[in-house]
Amino acid sequence: MKLPSRSKSYMIPEYSLTGDLLSFLTCNLQYRYQNKGTLPPSKPVQRWFGEFIHGVMEEAFIQWKQNKTEFPWDWKEDIRPIEDLIDLRLQTRGLYPHDEDLFFSILNQPDNNLTINDLNEHDHKKLASARAEKAINIWGKHLFPLIDSSELMIKGIRNMPQYDENRSRSNYYGINGVVDVLTSMKINKTLEQSNLDNYNNKIIEILKKDPQFQDKIKNADDEDYEIIIDYKGMKRPPIEVNDPKSENKWESHKQQILTYTWLRSKQEDSKSIFAGIIFYLNELVPSKEDLMLIKEEMKNGLIDENTIIKYKNDFDLIDNWQEDDKAPELSDDFKLGRSIRIINIDENEIEKSLEKFDEVVYDIEESLIKEIKGCKIQDAWKAEADERTCSACDFKTFCKKNKNKPKEFKIP
């Protein structure tokens, strides 16, 4: 009797919107080492803060939901225990910022009323703590009453782009992401109002002033809708980039929300999604590096002109500021306005974002297949990133792109 051979194992590759899409677009080769290999960055500050701020906001919402603690929250009594808990969770996953001593020094301070002038560029945990406190006390009181689902895992499946039976690893691939969801029913029930007529809530106030969002409400057959929320542990990105090889984070973040919308629409309990909201939480406590970048973006015309007009006094302060000077005192309206971004939902735009994601998945799969077939890592994966990404990369010492850069010699 002839025994049948074991069938070939079947695997559907799965990709996340943040861990794969955005990471790959930042630098293909860095993505390979960090996400597909066993070489985590030695100083994962950006990743640590992104995970930290998501965890803090999720835990703060859970505690608010249970206890209904009134705002503002006391840093020492209410927020510090949450920071401790989230930091411990990250440590168990091997995520640490450098400068541990600075974190413990801030935990022993009587309060967290830090300003930009109290911090330097290496005080990563001090910055994280200050931003977490501002995120909870500035946005939490407006956001938490509107949340219907927190940290909701959403998944979907798509056809593998340019599928080839003899080459492709699978004929499908999966997408996943995690979002917070607001619902119109929750908004109306919580705030005892309808049609967004309550101006006591900053988020509702901003949505009411958005003409595209209002058109959605007026033209909708059903008043029941959802809004998707995402947090970014970074400053607000420029609307364009000068370097064609650099990732346009402004556009990538929009595509991310649109893809989240498609994923959410595949869930059985989903409703029509009218908008997405991104919170850029670094804007609440900008570092001096952030201010220098804003100044550079103004110079290069990478900030919307209407925004500059709206916050002219604040932008003038930044423009006249020098790096060695004391940081300017920016208005709360400026920091709040730059920290929130409304993404309007359009079906055609959703399809474009999915096509873009397909392109990224195709590029990742092609690089993986090349490597599986024996191609060297640095030949299979492109090293294309902007100068700031390269300078902070742990792999620059053996990266071909870095080695091929012309050396600068200074005349003594």
Coordinates of C-alpha atoms in Angstrom, one line a residue:
M1 CA 0.0 0.0 0.0
K2 CA 1.4 3.3 -1.0
L3 CA 1.1 6.1 1.6
P4 CA 0.2 9.5 0.3
S5 CA 2.8 12.2 0.7
R6 CA 2.1 15.0 3.1
S7 CA 0.5 18.0 1.4
K8 CA 2.5 21.2 1.2
S9 CA 1.8 23.5 4.2
Y10 CA -0.4 26.5 3.3
M11 CA 0.1 29.9 4.9
I12 CA -1.6 33.2 4.3
P13 CA 0.8 36.0 5.0
E14 CA -0.6 38.7 7.3
Y15 CA 0.4 42.3 7.4
S16 CA -0.4 45.1 9.8
L17 CA -0.9 48.7 8.8
T18 CA 1.6 50.1 11.3
G19 CA 4.1 47.3 11.8
D20 CA 4.4 46.5 8.1
L21 CA 3.0 49.2 5.8
L22 CA 4.5 52.3 7.5
S23 CA 7.7 50.5 8.6
F24 CA 8.4 49.2 5.0
L25 CA 7.8 52.6 3.5
T26 CA 10.3 54.2 6.0
C27 CA 13.1 51.8 4.8
N28 CA 12.8 48.4 3.2
L29 CA 16.1 47.1 4.5
Q30 CA 15.5 48.4 8.1
Y31 CA 12.0 46.7 7.9
R32 CA 13.7 43.4 7.0
Y33 CA 16.1 43.5 9.9
Q34 CA 13.6 44.7 12.5
N35 CA 10.3 43.0 11.5
K36 CA 11.4 39.9 9.6
G37 CA 14.6 39.2 11.4
T38 CA 15.9 39.0 14.9
L39 CA 17.7 42.4 15.1
P40 CA 15.5 44.8 17.1
P41 CA 16.9 48.3 17.3
S42 CA 19.1 49.0 20.3
K43 CA 17.4 52.3 21.1
P44 CA 13.8 51.9 19.9
V45 CA 12.7 55.3 21.1
Q46 CA 10.1 56.0 18.4
R47 CA 8.6 52.5 18.7
W48 CA 8.7 52.6 22.5
F49 CA 6.8 55.9 22.6
G50 CA 4.2 54.8 20.0
E51 CA 3.5 51.7 22.1
F52 CA 3.6 53.7 25.4
I53 CA 1.1 56.3 24.3
H54 CA -1.3 53.8 22.9
G55 CA -1.1 51.7 26.1
V56 CA -1.6 54.8 28.3
M57 CA -4.6 56.0 26.4
E58 CA -6.2 52.6 26.4
E59 CA -5.6 52.0 30.2
A60 CA -6.8 55.6 31.0
F61 CA -10.0 55.0 29.1
I62 CA -10.6 51.7 30.9
Q63 CA -10.1 53.3 34.3
W64 CA -12.2 56.3 33.4
K65 CA -15.0 53.9 32.3
Q66 CA -14.8 52.1 35.6
N67 CA -14.4 55.0 37.9
K68 CA -15.6 58.1 36.0
T69 CA -12.7 60.1 37.5
E70 CA -13.3 63.8 36.8
F71 CA -10.8 65.8 34.7
P72 CA -8.2 67.1 35.1
W73 CA -6.5 64.0 36.5
D74 CA -3.7 64.4 39.0
W75 CA -0.4 63.2 37.6
K76 CA 1.0 61.6 40.8
E77 CA -2.3 60.0 41.9
D78 CA -4.0 59.1 38.7
I79 CA -1.6 59.1 35.7
R80 CA 1.8 57.9 37.2
P81 CA 0.4 54.4 38.1
I82 CA -0.8 54.0 34.5
E83 CA 2.6 55.0 33.2
D84 CA 4.3 52.5 35.6
L85 CA 1.9 49.7 34.4
I86 CA 2.4 50.4 30.7
D87 CA 6.2 50.8 31.0
L88 CA 6.4 47.4 32.8
R89 CA 4.4 45.8 30.0
L90 CA 6.8 47.2 27.4
Q91 CA 9.8 46.0 29.4
T92 CA 8.5 42.4 29.4
R93 CA 8.5 42.7 25.6
G94 CA 12.1 44.1 25.6
L95 CA 11.1 47.6 24.7
Y96 CA 13.1 50.3 26.6
P97 CA 14.1 53.9 25.7
H98 CA 17.6 54.8 26.7
D99 CA 18.1 57.1 29.7
E100 CA 16.3 54.9 32.3
D101 CA 17.6 57.1 35.2
L102 CA 15.6 60.1 33.8
F103 CA 12.4 58.2 34.0
F104 CA 12.8 57.2 37.6
S105 CA 13.8 60.8 38.5
I106 CA 10.6 62.1 37.0
L107 CA 8.5 59.5 38.8
N108 CA 9.9 60.9 42.1
Q109 CA 8.9 64.4 41.3
P110 CA 5.8 65.9 43.0
D111 CA 4.1 66.8 39.7
N112 CA 4.5 66.6 36.0
N113 CA 4.1 70.2 35.0
L114 CA 7.0 70.1 32.6
T115 CA 7.5 72.5 29.7
I116 CA 9.7 72.2 26.7
N117 CA 12.4 74.2 28.4
D118 CA 12.6 71.7 31.2
L119 CA 13.5 68.9 28.7
N120 CA 16.4 68.1 26.4
E121 CA 16.3 65.9 23.3
H122 CA 17.6 62.9 25.3
D123 CA 14.9 63.0 28.0
H124 CA 12.7 60.6 26.2
K125 CA 10.8 59.3 29.1
K126 CA 10.3 62.7 30.6
L127 CA 8.8 63.8 27.2
A128 CA 6.7 60.7 27.1
S129 CA 5.3 61.3 30.6
A130 CA 4.6 65.0 29.9
R131 CA 2.8 64.1 26.6
A132 CA 0.8 61.3 28.2
E133 CA -0.4 63.7 30.9
K134 CA -1.4 66.3 28.3
A135 CA -3.1 63.7 26.1
I136 CA -5.3 62.5 29.0
N137 CA -6.2 65.9 30.4
I138 CA -6.5 67.8 27.1
W139 CA -8.1 65.2 24.9
G140 CA -9.3 62.5 27.3
K141 CA -12.2 64.5 28.7
H142 CA -13.5 65.1 25.2
L143 CA -12.7 61.7 23.7
F144 CA -13.4 59.1 26.4
P145 CA -17.2 59.8 26.6
L146 CA -17.5 59.2 22.9
I147 CA -15.6 55.9 22.6
D148 CA -17.8 52.9 21.9
S149 CA -15.1 50.3 21.3
S150 CA -11.5 50.7 22.6
E151 CA -8.5 48.9 21.0
L152 CA -10.7 47.0 18.6
M153 CA -8.8 44.5 16.4
I154 CA -10.0 44.6 12.8
K155 CA -9.0 42.1 10.1
G156 CA -9.6 41.4 6.5
I157 CA -8.3 39.4 3.5
R158 CA -7.4 40.4 0.0
N159 CA -6.2 38.7 -3.2
M160 CA -2.4 38.5 -3.4
P161 CA -1.3 41.1 -5.9
Q162 CA 0.0 39.7 -9.2
Y163 CA -0.5 36.2 -8.0
D164 CA 1.6 33.6 -9.7
E165 CA 0.9 29.9 -8.9
N166 CA 4.6 29.0 -9.4
R167 CA 6.1 31.9 -7.6
S168 CA 3.8 33.5 -5.0
R169 CA 3.7 32.2 -1.4
S170 CA -0.1 32.4 -1.3
N171 CA -3.1 33.5 -3.4
Y172 CA -4.4 35.7 -0.5
Y173 CA -2.9 37.9 2.2
G174 CA -4.4 39.2 5.5
I175 CA -4.5 42.8 6.8
N176 CA -5.0 43.7 10.5
G177 CA -5.1 46.8 12.6
V178 CA -6.2 48.2 16.0
V179 CA -8.4 51.2 16.3
D180 CA -10.8 53.0 18.7
V181 CA -14.3 53.5 17.4
L182 CA -16.8 56.4 18.2
T183 CA -20.4 56.0 17.3
S184 CA -23.1 58.5 16.7
M185 CA -25.4 56.7 19.1
K186 CA -22.8 57.0 21.8
I187 CA -22.3 60.6 21.0
N188 CA -25.9 61.4 21.2
K189 CA -26.6 59.3 24.3
T190 CA -23.5 60.5 26.2
L191 CA -23.9 64.2 25.5
E192 CA -27.7 64.3 25.4
Q193 CA -27.7 66.1 22.1
S194 CA -28.2 65.4 18.4
N195 CA -26.8 66.5 15.1
L196 CA -23.5 67.6 16.8
D197 CA -25.1 70.7 18.3
N198 CA -23.1 70.5 21.6
Y199 CA -20.1 72.8 21.7
N200 CA -18.9 71.7 25.1
N201 CA -16.9 68.9 23.3
K202 CA -13.8 70.0 21.3
I203 CA -14.0 67.0 19.0
I204 CA -17.6 67.6 18.2
E205 CA -16.9 71.3 17.7
I206 CA -14.1 70.5 15.2
L207 CA -16.3 68.0 13.4
K208 CA -19.2 70.5 13.2
K209 CA -16.8 73.0 11.5
D210 CA -15.7 70.5 8.9
P211 CA -17.8 71.0 5.7
Q212 CA -17.2 67.6 4.2
F213 CA -18.2 65.8 7.4
Q214 CA -21.3 67.9 7.6
D215 CA -22.2 67.0 4.0
K216 CA -21.9 63.4 5.0
I217 CA -24.4 63.8 7.8
K218 CA -26.9 65.8 5.6
N219 CA -26.8 63.4 2.8
A220 CA -26.8 60.2 4.9
D221 CA -29.9 57.9 4.8
D222 CA -29.1 56.6 8.3
E223 CA -28.1 58.8 11.3
D224 CA -26.2 55.8 12.8
Y225 CA -22.5 56.1 11.9
E226 CA -19.0 55.5 13.2
I227 CA -15.7 57.5 13.5
I228 CA -12.3 55.7 13.6
I229 CA -9.6 57.0 16.0
D230 CA -5.9 56.5 15.8
Y231 CA -3.0 58.0 17.9
K232 CA 0.4 58.9 16.7
G233 CA 3.4 59.3 19.0
M234 CA 5.0 61.9 16.6
K235 CA 4.6 65.5 15.5
R236 CA 2.2 66.5 12.7
P237 CA 4.0 65.6 9.4
P238 CA 4.4 68.0 6.5
I239 CA 1.9 67.9 3.7
E240 CA 4.6 67.1 1.2
V241 CA 8.2 66.0 1.2
N242 CA 11.1 67.5 -0.8
D243 CA 13.0 64.3 -1.2
P244 CA 11.3 62.0 -3.7
K245 CA 12.8 59.0 -1.9
S246 CA 11.3 59.9 1.4
E247 CA 8.0 58.6 2.6
N248 CA 5.1 61.1 2.6
K249 CA 3.8 60.4 6.1
W250 CA 1.0 62.8 5.6
E251 CA -0.4 60.7 2.7
S252 CA 0.5 57.4 4.3
H253 CA -1.5 58.2 7.5
K254 CA -4.5 59.1 5.4
Q255 CA -4.2 55.8 3.5
Q256 CA -3.9 54.0 6.8
I257 CA -7.2 55.5 8.1
L258 CA -8.9 54.7 4.7
T259 CA -7.7 51.1 4.9
Y260 CA -8.9 50.9 8.5
T261 CA -12.3 52.0 7.2
W262 CA -12.4 49.2 4.7
L263 CA -11.3 46.7 7.3
R264 CA -14.0 47.9 9.8
S265 CA -16.7 47.7 7.1
K266 CA -16.0 43.9 6.9
Q267 CA -16.9 43.4 10.5
E268 CA -20.5 42.2 11.1
D269 CA -21.3 44.9 13.7
S270 CA -19.9 47.8 11.7
K271 CA -21.9 50.9 10.6
S272 CA -21.2 53.5 8.0
I273 CA -17.9 55.2 8.7
F274 CA -18.1 59.0 8.2
A275 CA -14.6 60.1 9.2
G276 CA -11.3 59.2 10.8
I277 CA -9.4 61.2 13.4
I278 CA -5.7 61.1 13.9
F279 CA -4.2 62.6 17.1
Y280 CA -0.5 63.7 16.8
L281 CA 0.2 63.8 20.5
N282 CA 3.8 65.2 20.3
E283 CA 2.2 68.5 19.3
L284 CA 0.9 68.9 22.9
V285 CA 4.4 69.1 24.3
P286 CA 6.7 69.8 21.3
S287 CA 10.4 69.3 21.7
K288 CA 13.0 71.7 20.4
E289 CA 13.7 69.3 17.6
D290 CA 10.0 69.4 16.7
L291 CA 10.1 73.2 16.6
M292 CA 13.2 73.1 14.3
L293 CA 11.4 70.8 11.9
I294 CA 8.3 73.1 11.9
K295 CA 10.5 76.1 11.2
E296 CA 12.1 74.2 8.3
E297 CA 8.7 73.1 7.0
M298 CA 7.5 76.7 7.0
K299 CA 10.6 77.8 5.1
N300 CA 10.0 75.1 2.4
G301 CA 6.3 75.7 2.1
L302 CA 5.3 72.3 3.5
I303 CA 2.6 73.6 5.9
D304 CA -0.8 74.5 4.7
E305 CA -1.1 78.3 4.1
N306 CA -4.5 78.5 5.8
T307 CA -3.1 76.9 8.9
I308 CA -0.2 79.5 9.0
I309 CA -2.7 82.3 8.6
K310 CA -4.9 80.8 11.4
Y311 CA -2.1 80.6 13.9
K312 CA 0.1 83.4 12.6
N313 CA 1.3 84.6 16.0
D314 CA 2.5 81.1 16.9
F315 CA 4.2 80.5 13.6
D316 CA 5.9 83.9 13.9
L317 CA 7.2 83.0 17.3
I318 CA 8.7 79.8 15.8
D319 CA 10.1 81.5 12.8
N320 CA 11.9 84.1 14.9
W321 CA 13.2 81.5 17.4
Q322 CA 16.7 80.2 17.4
E323 CA 17.7 76.8 18.6
D324 CA 19.9 78.0 21.5
D325 CA 17.2 80.4 22.8
K326 CA 14.5 79.6 25.3
A327 CA 11.6 77.9 23.5
P328 CA 8.6 80.1 22.6
E329 CA 5.4 79.9 24.7
L330 CA 2.9 78.7 22.1
S331 CA -0.8 79.0 22.5
D332 CA -3.0 76.1 23.6
D333 CA -5.2 76.6 20.5
F334 CA -2.1 76.2 18.3
K335 CA -1.0 73.0 20.1
L336 CA -4.5 71.6 20.2
G337 CA -5.2 72.5 16.5
R338 CA -2.0 70.9 15.3
S339 CA -2.6 67.7 17.3
I340 CA -5.9 66.7 15.6
R341 CA -6.5 65.8 12.0
I342 CA -9.8 64.9 10.4
I343 CA -9.7 62.4 7.6
N344 CA -12.8 62.5 5.4
I345 CA -14.0 59.2 3.9
D346 CA -14.5 58.7 0.2
E347 CA -15.1 55.4 -1.5
N348 CA -12.8 56.2 -4.4
E349 CA -10.0 57.2 -2.0
I350 CA -10.5 53.9 -0.1
E351 CA -9.9 51.9 -3.3
K352 CA -6.8 53.9 -4.0
S353 CA -5.5 53.3 -0.5
L354 CA -6.1 49.5 -0.9
E355 CA -4.3 49.5 -4.2
K356 CA -1.3 51.3 -2.5
F357 CA -1.3 48.6 0.2
D358 CA -1.4 45.9 -2.5
E359 CA 1.7 47.5 -4.0
V360 CA 3.5 47.5 -0.7
V361 CA 2.6 43.9 0.0
Y362 CA 3.8 42.9 -3.5
D363 CA 7.1 44.6 -2.9
I364 CA 7.6 42.9 0.4
E365 CA 6.6 39.5 -1.0
E366 CA 9.0 40.0 -4.0
S367 CA 11.9 40.8 -1.6
L368 CA 11.0 37.8 0.6
I369 CA 10.9 35.5 -2.5
K370 CA 14.3 36.8 -3.7
E371 CA 15.8 36.1 -0.3
I372 CA 14.3 32.6 -0.1
K373 CA 15.8 31.8 -3.5
G374 CA 19.3 32.7 -2.2
C375 CA 19.6 36.4 -2.9
K376 CA 21.7 38.3 -0.4
I377 CA 19.6 40.4 2.1
Q378 CA 21.0 43.7 1.0
D379 CA 20.4 42.9 -2.6
A380 CA 16.9 41.6 -2.0
W381 CA 15.8 44.6 0.1
K382 CA 16.3 48.3 -0.9
A383 CA 17.9 50.7 1.5
E384 CA 16.0 53.9 0.7
A385 CA 15.3 56.3 3.5
D386 CA 15.8 59.9 4.4
E387 CA 18.9 61.2 6.1
R388 CA 17.3 61.4 9.5
T389 CA 16.2 57.8 9.4
C390 CA 19.6 56.7 8.2
S391 CA 21.5 58.6 10.9
A392 CA 19.5 57.0 13.7
C393 CA 19.6 53.5 12.2
D394 CA 21.5 50.7 14.0
F395 CA 22.4 49.0 10.7
K396 CA 24.1 51.9 9.0
T397 CA 27.6 50.5 9.8
F398 CA 27.1 47.7 7.3
C399 CA 24.4 49.2 5.0
K400 CA 25.5 49.5 1.4
K401 CA 23.7 52.8 1.0
N402 CA 25.6 54.3 3.9
K403 CA 28.9 52.9 2.7
N404 CA 28.4 54.3 -0.7
K405 CA 27.8 57.8 0.5
P406 CA 30.5 60.3 -0.4
K407 CA 32.6 61.3 2.6
E408 CA 32.7 64.9 3.7
F409 CA 36.1 66.2 4.4
K410 CA 36.5 69.5 6.3
I411 CA 39.5 71.7 5.6
P412 CA 41.2 72.4 9.0

